[in-house]
mmCIF file of C-alpha atoms in Angstrom:
data_model
loop_
_atom_site.group_PDB
_atom_site.id
_atom_site.type_symbol
_atom_site.label_atom_id
_atom_site.label_comp_id
_atom_site.label_asym_id
_atom_site.label_seq_id
_atom_site.Cartn_x
_atom_site.Cartn_y
_atom_site.Cartn_z
ATOM 1 C CA MET A 1 0.058 -0.034 0.029
ATOM 2 C CA SER A 2 1.180 3.561 -0.900
ATOM 3 C CA PRO A 3 2.809 5.612 2.229
ATOM 4 C CA SER A 4 0.552 8.479 1.755
ATOM 5 C CA LEU A 5 -2.739 5.890 1.958
ATOM 6 C CA VAL A 6 -1.211 4.622 5.470
ATOM 7 C CA ILE A 7 -0.995 8.033 6.662
ATOM 8 C CA ALA A 8 -4.539 8.654 5.609
ATOM 9 C CA GLY A 9 -5.759 5.564 7.223
ATOM 10 C CA ARG A 10 -4.000 6.880 10.362
ATOM 11 C CA GLU A 11 -5.361 10.346 10.340
ATOM 12 C CA ILE A 12 -9.056 8.840 9.676
ATOM 13 C CA ARG A 13 -8.695 6.277 12.769
ATOM 14 C CA GLU A 14 -7.256 9.238 14.986
ATOM 15 C CA GLY A 15 -10.498 11.457 13.610
ATOM 16 C CA LEU A 16 -12.593 8.570 14.724
ATOM 17 C CA ARG A 17 -11.055 8.160 17.991
ATOM 18 C CA ASN A 18 -11.005 11.631 19.252
ATOM 19 C CA ARG A 19 -14.670 12.103 17.665
ATOM 20 C CA TRP A 20 -13.675 14.555 14.850
ATOM 21 C CA VAL A 21 -15.549 12.662 12.395
ATOM 22 C CA ALA A 22 -18.745 12.153 14.299
ATOM 23 C CA THR A 23 -18.797 15.938 15.630
ATOM 24 C CA ALA A 24 -18.206 17.297 12.196
ATOM 25 C CA THR A 25 -21.019 15.211 10.926
ATOM 26 C CA LEU A 26 -23.535 15.920 13.823
ATOM 27 C CA ILE A 27 -23.012 19.547 13.564
ATOM 28 C CA LEU A 28 -23.267 19.578 9.640
ATOM 29 C CA ALA A 29 -26.444 17.326 9.890
ATOM 30 C CA ALA A 30 -28.153 19.291 12.534
ATOM 31 C CA LEU A 31 -27.868 22.450 10.946
ATOM 32 C CA ALA A 32 -28.522 21.350 7.282
ATOM 33 C CA LEU A 33 -31.573 19.261 8.932
ATOM 34 C CA ALA A 34 -32.932 22.602 10.437
ATOM 35 C CA LEU A 35 -32.714 24.840 7.401
ATOM 36 C CA ALA A 36 -34.438 21.796 5.333
ATOM 37 C CA LEU A 37 -37.341 21.653 7.377
ATOM 38 C CA VAL A 38 -37.657 25.678 7.889
ATOM 39 C CA GLY A 39 -38.142 25.509 3.984
ATOM 40 C CA SER A 40 -39.028 28.638 2.333
ATOM 41 C CA ALA A 41 -39.812 30.337 5.566
ATOM 42 C CA PRO A 42 -36.421 32.783 5.600
ATOM 43 C CA VAL A 43 -37.460 34.022 2.094
ATOM 44 C CA GLY A 44 -41.069 33.802 1.910
ATOM 45 C CA GLU A 45 -43.029 32.963 -1.151
ATOM 46 C CA VAL A 46 -40.647 32.981 -3.891
ATOM 47 C CA GLY A 47 -42.318 30.533 -6.399
ATOM 48 C CA THR A 48 -38.876 27.992 -6.199
ATOM 49 C CA GLY A 49 -38.415 24.480 -5.093
ATOM 50 C CA ARG A 50 -37.914 23.859 -1.529
ATOM 51 C CA LEU A 51 -34.625 22.039 -2.324
ATOM 52 C CA THR A 52 -33.405 24.939 -4.327
ATOM 53 C CA VAL A 53 -34.197 27.266 -1.345
ATOM 54 C CA THR A 54 -32.350 24.777 0.777
ATOM 55 C CA ILE A 55 -29.406 24.893 -1.722
ATOM 56 C CA VAL A 56 -29.244 28.742 -0.970
ATOM 57 C CA SER A 57 -29.387 28.409 2.737
ATOM 58 C CA LEU A 58 -26.954 25.533 3.265
ATOM 59 C CA SER A 59 -24.219 27.485 0.563
ATOM 60 C CA SER A 60 -24.608 30.446 3.027
ATOM 61 C CA LEU A 61 -23.850 28.467 5.968
ATOM 62 C CA SER A 62 -21.184 26.533 4.517
ATOM 63 C CA ILE A 63 -19.413 29.737 3.480
ATOM 64 C CA TYR A 64 -18.477 30.302 7.486
ATOM 65 C CA LEU A 65 -18.728 26.762 8.663
ATOM 66 C CA LEU A 66 -16.668 24.504 6.504
ATOM 67 C CA PRO A 67 -13.947 26.397 6.343
ATOM 68 C CA LEU A 68 -13.743 26.552 10.096
ATOM 69 C CA ILE A 69 -13.944 22.921 10.605
ATOM 70 C CA ALA A 70 -11.571 22.448 7.605
ATOM 71 C CA LEU A 71 -8.882 24.735 9.223
ATOM 72 C CA LEU A 72 -9.327 23.248 12.900
ATOM 73 C CA LEU A 73 -8.736 19.485 11.154
ATOM 74 C CA ALA A 74 -5.540 20.898 9.496
ATOM 75 C CA PHE A 75 -4.036 23.390 11.412
ATOM 76 C CA ASP A 76 -1.485 21.021 13.505
ATOM 77 C CA THR A 77 -0.818 18.720 10.683
ATOM 78 C CA VAL A 78 2.649 18.984 10.909
ATOM 79 C CA VAL A 79 3.410 21.361 13.815
ATOM 80 C CA GLY A 80 1.357 18.916 16.078
ATOM 81 C CA GLU A 81 3.587 15.954 15.167
ATOM 82 C CA ALA A 82 6.656 18.082 15.624
ATOM 83 C CA GLU A 83 5.569 19.110 19.343
ATOM 84 C CA ARG A 84 4.760 15.502 20.011
ATOM 85 C CA GLY A 85 8.287 14.458 18.820
ATOM 86 C CA THR A 86 6.246 11.929 16.458
ATOM 87 C CA LEU A 87 7.650 13.853 13.207
ATOM 88 C CA LEU A 88 11.096 12.633 13.473
ATOM 89 C CA LEU A 89 9.965 9.102 13.811
ATOM 90 C CA MET A 90 8.262 9.274 10.681
ATOM 91 C CA LEU A 91 10.869 10.851 8.875
ATOM 92 C CA ALA A 92 13.059 7.922 10.244
ATOM 93 C CA TYR A 93 10.921 5.495 7.963
ATOM 94 C CA PRO A 94 11.626 5.404 4.285
ATOM 95 C CA LEU A 95 8.907 8.132 3.694
ATOM 96 C CA SER A 96 9.496 11.305 1.708
ATOM 97 C CA ARG A 97 7.822 14.478 3.090
ATOM 98 C CA TRP A 98 5.598 14.941 0.247
ATOM 99 C CA GLN A 99 4.094 11.630 0.993
ATOM 100 C CA ILE A 100 3.575 12.495 4.585
ATOM 101 C CA VAL A 101 2.059 16.024 3.485
ATOM 102 C CA ALA A 102 -0.245 14.177 0.850
ATOM 103 C CA GLY A 103 -1.342 11.498 3.303
ATOM 104 C CA LYS A 104 -2.370 13.843 5.766
ATOM 105 C CA PHE A 105 -4.229 15.878 3.333
ATOM 106 C CA LEU A 106 -6.153 12.620 1.953
ATOM 107 C CA GLY A 107 -7.087 11.662 5.564
ATOM 108 C CA HIS A 108 -8.474 15.087 6.529
ATOM 109 C CA ALA A 109 -10.073 15.381 2.937
ATOM 110 C CA ALA A 110 -11.911 12.018 3.675
ATOM 111 C CA ILE A 111 -12.999 13.247 7.133
ATOM 112 C CA LEU A 112 -14.483 16.319 5.921
ATOM 113 C CA SER A 113 -15.847 14.688 2.348
ATOM 114 C CA PHE A 114 -17.711 11.837 4.866
ATOM 115 C CA ALA A 115 -18.967 14.777 7.041
ATOM 116 C CA THR A 116 -20.248 16.701 4.276
ATOM 117 C CA THR A 117 -22.202 14.226 2.501
ATOM 118 C CA VAL A 118 -23.845 12.602 5.425
ATOM 119 C CA GLY A 119 -24.678 16.011 6.912
ATOM 120 C CA PHE A 120 -26.184 17.407 4.037
ATOM 121 C CA GLY A 121 -27.366 14.088 2.624
ATOM 122 C CA SER A 122 -29.575 14.243 5.713
ATOM 123 C CA ALA A 123 -31.277 17.261 4.751
ATOM 124 C CA ALA A 124 -32.142 15.898 1.123
ATOM 125 C CA LEU A 125 -33.498 12.954 2.530
ATOM 126 C CA ALA A 126 -35.813 14.992 4.892
ATOM 127 C CA ILE A 127 -36.984 17.044 2.217
ATOM 128 C CA GLY A 128 -37.828 13.864 -0.083
ATOM 129 C CA PHE A 129 -39.823 12.418 2.609
ATOM 130 C CA SER A 130 -41.726 15.796 3.744
ATOM 131 C CA ALA A 131 -41.867 17.761 0.875
ATOM 132 C CA PRO A 132 -45.593 18.104 -0.599
ATOM 133 C CA VAL A 133 -44.193 18.181 -4.070
ATOM 134 C CA LEU A 134 -41.283 16.079 -4.801
ATOM 135 C CA PRO A 135 -38.035 18.171 -6.064
ATOM 136 C CA THR A 136 -37.398 18.011 -9.924
ATOM 137 C CA SER A 137 -34.574 15.785 -10.955
ATOM 138 C CA ALA A 138 -32.281 19.281 -12.194
ATOM 139 C CA GLU A 139 -32.969 20.072 -8.345
ATOM 140 C CA TRP A 140 -31.439 16.784 -7.059
ATOM 141 C CA TRP A 141 -28.529 17.383 -9.426
ATOM 142 C CA ASN A 142 -27.926 20.866 -8.128
ATOM 143 C CA PHE A 143 -28.018 19.559 -4.582
ATOM 144 C CA ALA A 144 -25.477 16.824 -5.352
ATOM 145 C CA GLY A 145 -23.573 19.849 -7.049
ATOM 146 C CA LEU A 146 -23.791 21.943 -3.579
ATOM 147 C CA ILE A 147 -22.474 18.832 -1.942
ATOM 148 C CA GLY A 148 -19.468 18.564 -4.394
ATOM 149 C CA ALA A 149 -18.879 22.127 -4.379
ATOM 150 C CA SER A 150 -18.951 22.168 -0.456
ATOM 151 C CA ILE A 151 -16.292 19.377 -0.286
ATOM 152 C CA GLY A 152 -14.094 21.222 -2.713
ATOM 153 C CA LEU A 153 -14.581 24.508 -0.278
ATOM 154 C CA GLY A 154 -13.589 22.364 2.659
ATOM 155 C CA LEU A 155 -10.464 20.847 0.824
ATOM 156 C CA ALA A 156 -9.583 24.432 -0.122
ATOM 157 C CA PHE A 157 -8.974 25.364 3.414
ATOM 158 C CA VAL A 158 -7.712 22.047 4.550
ATOM 159 C CA ALA A 159 -4.800 22.867 2.153
ATOM 160 C CA VAL A 160 -4.639 26.560 3.530
ATOM 161 C CA GLY A 161 -4.254 24.849 6.845
ATOM 162 C CA THR A 162 -1.615 22.506 5.921
ATOM 163 C CA VAL A 163 0.440 25.632 4.465
ATOM 164 C CA ILE A 164 0.228 27.234 8.034
ATOM 165 C CA SER A 165 0.892 23.862 10.187
ATOM 166 C CA VAL A 166 4.242 23.608 8.043
ATOM 167 C CA THR A 167 5.175 27.490 8.654
ATOM 168 C CA VAL A 168 5.024 27.742 12.184
ATOM 169 C CA ARG A 169 6.822 26.308 15.140
ATOM 170 C CA GLU A 170 4.056 26.106 17.768
ATOM 171 C CA ARG A 171 0.366 24.808 18.041
ATOM 172 C CA THR A 172 -0.857 27.798 19.533
ATOM 173 C CA THR A 173 0.815 30.011 17.075
ATOM 174 C CA ALA A 174 -0.706 27.729 14.429
ATOM 175 C CA ALA A 175 -4.086 28.085 15.697
ATOM 176 C CA GLY A 176 -4.295 31.800 16.234
ATOM 177 C CA VAL A 177 -3.151 32.236 12.511
ATOM 178 C CA ALA A 178 -5.976 29.869 11.163
ATOM 179 C CA ILE A 179 -8.320 31.605 13.164
ATOM 180 C CA VAL A 180 -6.952 35.066 11.478
ATOM 181 C CA VAL A 181 -7.037 33.448 8.139
ATOM 182 C CA TRP A 182 -10.629 32.254 8.480
ATOM 183 C CA LEU A 183 -11.592 35.660 9.512
ATOM 184 C CA PHE A 184 -9.837 37.486 6.799
ATOM 185 C CA LEU A 185 -11.023 35.344 3.616
ATOM 186 C CA VAL A 186 -14.625 34.384 5.166
ATOM 187 C CA VAL A 187 -15.439 37.985 6.712
ATOM 188 C CA LEU A 188 -12.931 40.707 5.922
ATOM 189 C CA TYR A 189 -12.301 40.135 2.472
ATOM 190 C CA ASP A 190 -16.229 40.489 1.479
ATOM 191 C CA MET A 191 -16.501 43.457 3.584
ATOM 192 C CA GLY A 192 -13.571 45.640 2.376
ATOM 193 C CA LEU A 193 -14.794 44.406 -1.070
ATOM 194 C CA LEU A 194 -18.063 45.678 -0.212
ATOM 195 C CA ALA A 195 -16.870 48.819 1.061
ATOM 196 C CA ALA A 196 -14.679 49.555 -1.966
ATOM 197 C CA LEU A 197 -17.626 49.085 -4.317
ATOM 198 C CA VAL A 198 -19.927 51.310 -2.386
ATOM 199 C CA ALA A 199 -16.986 53.759 -2.452
ATOM 200 C CA THR A 200 -16.630 53.665 -6.241
ATOM 201 C CA GLY A 201 -20.417 53.239 -7.236
ATOM 202 C CA GLY A 202 -19.599 49.722 -8.522
ATOM 203 C CA GLN A 203 -17.837 51.970 -11.801
ATOM 204 C CA GLY A 204 -14.345 51.761 -12.827
ATOM 205 C CA PHE A 205 -11.411 49.422 -12.411
ATOM 206 C CA LEU A 206 -13.108 47.469 -9.525
ATOM 207 C CA GLY A 207 -16.799 47.271 -10.990
ATOM 208 C CA GLN A 208 -15.346 45.837 -14.304
ATOM 209 C CA THR A 209 -13.143 43.259 -12.476
ATOM 210 C CA LEU A 210 -15.678 42.031 -9.707
ATOM 211 C CA PRO A 211 -15.806 38.544 -10.982
ATOM 212 C CA ALA A 212 -11.895 38.482 -10.895
ATOM 213 C CA TRP A 213 -12.005 39.611 -7.231
ATOM 214 C CA LEU A 214 -14.576 37.031 -6.200
ATOM 215 C CA LEU A 215 -12.853 34.259 -7.793
ATOM 216 C CA ALA A 216 -9.375 35.052 -5.868
ATOM 217 C CA ASN A 217 -11.189 34.040 -2.719
ATOM 218 C CA PRO A 218 -12.234 30.482 -2.170
ATOM 219 C CA ALA A 219 -15.393 31.263 -0.144
ATOM 220 C CA ASP A 220 -16.479 33.689 -2.751
ATOM 221 C CA ALA A 221 -15.485 31.248 -5.616
ATOM 222 C CA TYR A 222 -17.541 28.657 -3.663
ATOM 223 C CA ARG A 223 -20.521 31.324 -3.355
ATOM 224 C CA LEU A 224 -20.350 32.010 -7.094
ATOM 225 C CA LEU A 225 -20.545 28.280 -8.057
ATOM 226 C CA THR A 226 -23.268 26.969 -5.784
ATOM 227 C CA LEU A 227 -25.556 30.256 -6.128
ATOM 228 C CA ALA A 228 -25.148 31.491 -9.447
ATOM 229 C CA ALA A 229 -24.441 28.135 -11.348
ATOM 230 C CA PHE A 230 -27.258 26.506 -10.247
ATOM 231 C CA ASP A 231 -30.580 27.068 -11.664
ATOM 232 C CA GLY A 232 -32.947 29.301 -9.736
ATOM 233 C CA ALA A 233 -30.408 29.742 -6.893
ATOM 234 C CA GLY A 234 -28.699 32.857 -8.151
ATOM 235 C CA ALA A 235 -31.782 34.680 -8.497
ATOM 236 C CA ILE A 236 -32.835 34.170 -4.713
ATOM 237 C CA ALA A 237 -29.250 35.253 -3.765
ATOM 238 C CA GLY A 238 -29.176 38.252 -5.569
ATOM 239 C CA LEU A 239 -25.876 37.278 -7.592
ATOM 240 C CA GLU A 240 -27.535 36.456 -10.795
ATOM 241 C CA ALA A 241 -26.873 39.857 -12.516
ATOM 242 C CA VAL A 242 -23.179 40.238 -10.975
ATOM 243 C CA VAL A 243 -21.852 36.946 -12.485
ATOM 244 C CA ALA A 244 -24.566 36.638 -15.562
ATOM 245 C CA ASP A 245 -21.630 36.245 -17.896
ATOM 246 C CA LEU A 246 -19.201 34.125 -15.942
ATOM 247 C CA PRO A 247 -19.014 30.134 -17.104
ATOM 248 C CA ALA A 248 -19.377 27.798 -14.189
ATOM 249 C CA VAL A 249 -16.188 26.276 -14.986
ATOM 250 C CA TRP A 250 -13.973 29.423 -13.706
ATOM 251 C CA PRO A 251 -15.493 29.014 -10.013
ATOM 252 C CA MET A 252 -14.625 25.588 -10.172
ATOM 253 C CA LEU A 253 -10.954 26.145 -11.560
ATOM 254 C CA ALA A 254 -10.682 28.550 -8.802
ATOM 255 C CA LEU A 255 -11.420 26.134 -6.073
ATOM 256 C CA LEU A 256 -9.053 23.700 -7.704
ATOM 257 C CA ALA A 257 -6.482 26.252 -7.899
ATOM 258 C CA TRP A 258 -7.020 26.784 -4.191
ATOM 259 C CA ILE A 259 -6.389 23.228 -3.269
ATOM 260 C CA ALA A 260 -3.566 22.376 -5.605
ATOM 261 C CA GLY A 261 -1.890 25.846 -5.335
ATOM 262 C CA PRO A 262 -1.449 25.650 -1.281
ATOM 263 C CA LEU A 263 -0.416 21.946 -1.275
ATOM 264 C CA ALA A 264 2.386 22.845 -3.523
ATOM 265 C CA VAL A 265 3.443 25.655 -1.053
ATOM 266 C CA ALA A 266 3.167 23.401 2.262
ATOM 267 C CA TRP A 267 5.076 20.859 0.243
ATOM 268 C CA THR A 268 8.016 23.114 -0.901
ATOM 269 C CA ILE A 269 8.136 24.832 2.782
ATOM 270 C CA PHE A 270 7.999 21.419 4.203
ATOM 271 C CA ALA A 271 10.787 20.102 1.874
ATOM 272 C CA ARG A 272 12.950 22.886 3.264
ATOM 273 C CA ARG A 273 12.234 22.904 6.676
ATOM 274 C CA GLU A 274 14.857 21.770 9.229
ATOM 275 C CA LEU A 275 13.379 19.807 12.084
#
């Protein structure tokens, strides 16, 4: 078996042992079920399928919750092993450093993917059993796309957390940096962008390049993918006019870049790190 898969399996077992898997799954399932059962109450009668309304609600929730869960999973990927003294033991085996990074990423990716699929899938089942009118096949496909995009968002922040973990020397520092990164990318970035748009009236360079600014942030790329790309969801969220001409492939590529790019940076830093 590949050393990376062995390390991934170890991360999954640790996640089961310290209840990370159960906790993340229960949190996502509870919130997803609550939003699904509320139905269209938050937005009134919009003439849109209940599952589409749930996609909007879940995507808004995921932007805040999934990045935080992902960063908490990954912030001590390497620095935690170094503090416990097990990193030197791992490197004593015939393992390359990229295999360690890849294995830990795959393990965390599996935990997050399972939690997201089961958690959000429970909302879909609740709607399927309780809705007076069954969702259309297009709505089911959109919901499946929501789950896939949510996993992509989580993996992007797992990769960012891995960069943090290979850069700092103490777990407490890594935790603090992870919170700051979450705050900036999820909250402050959009606030700054909105303030700039208001100040310029949406005109000029910023207004013309707004989609690019949104794609530069993994949380906003996820928002564009889940709200603007799925039929009906963008109209509810008010983003349809902003990205009317933006192909859905661009947000997908942006999320993939936010996974591959930080992983490459993490491996480069870890390869040069002196223990």
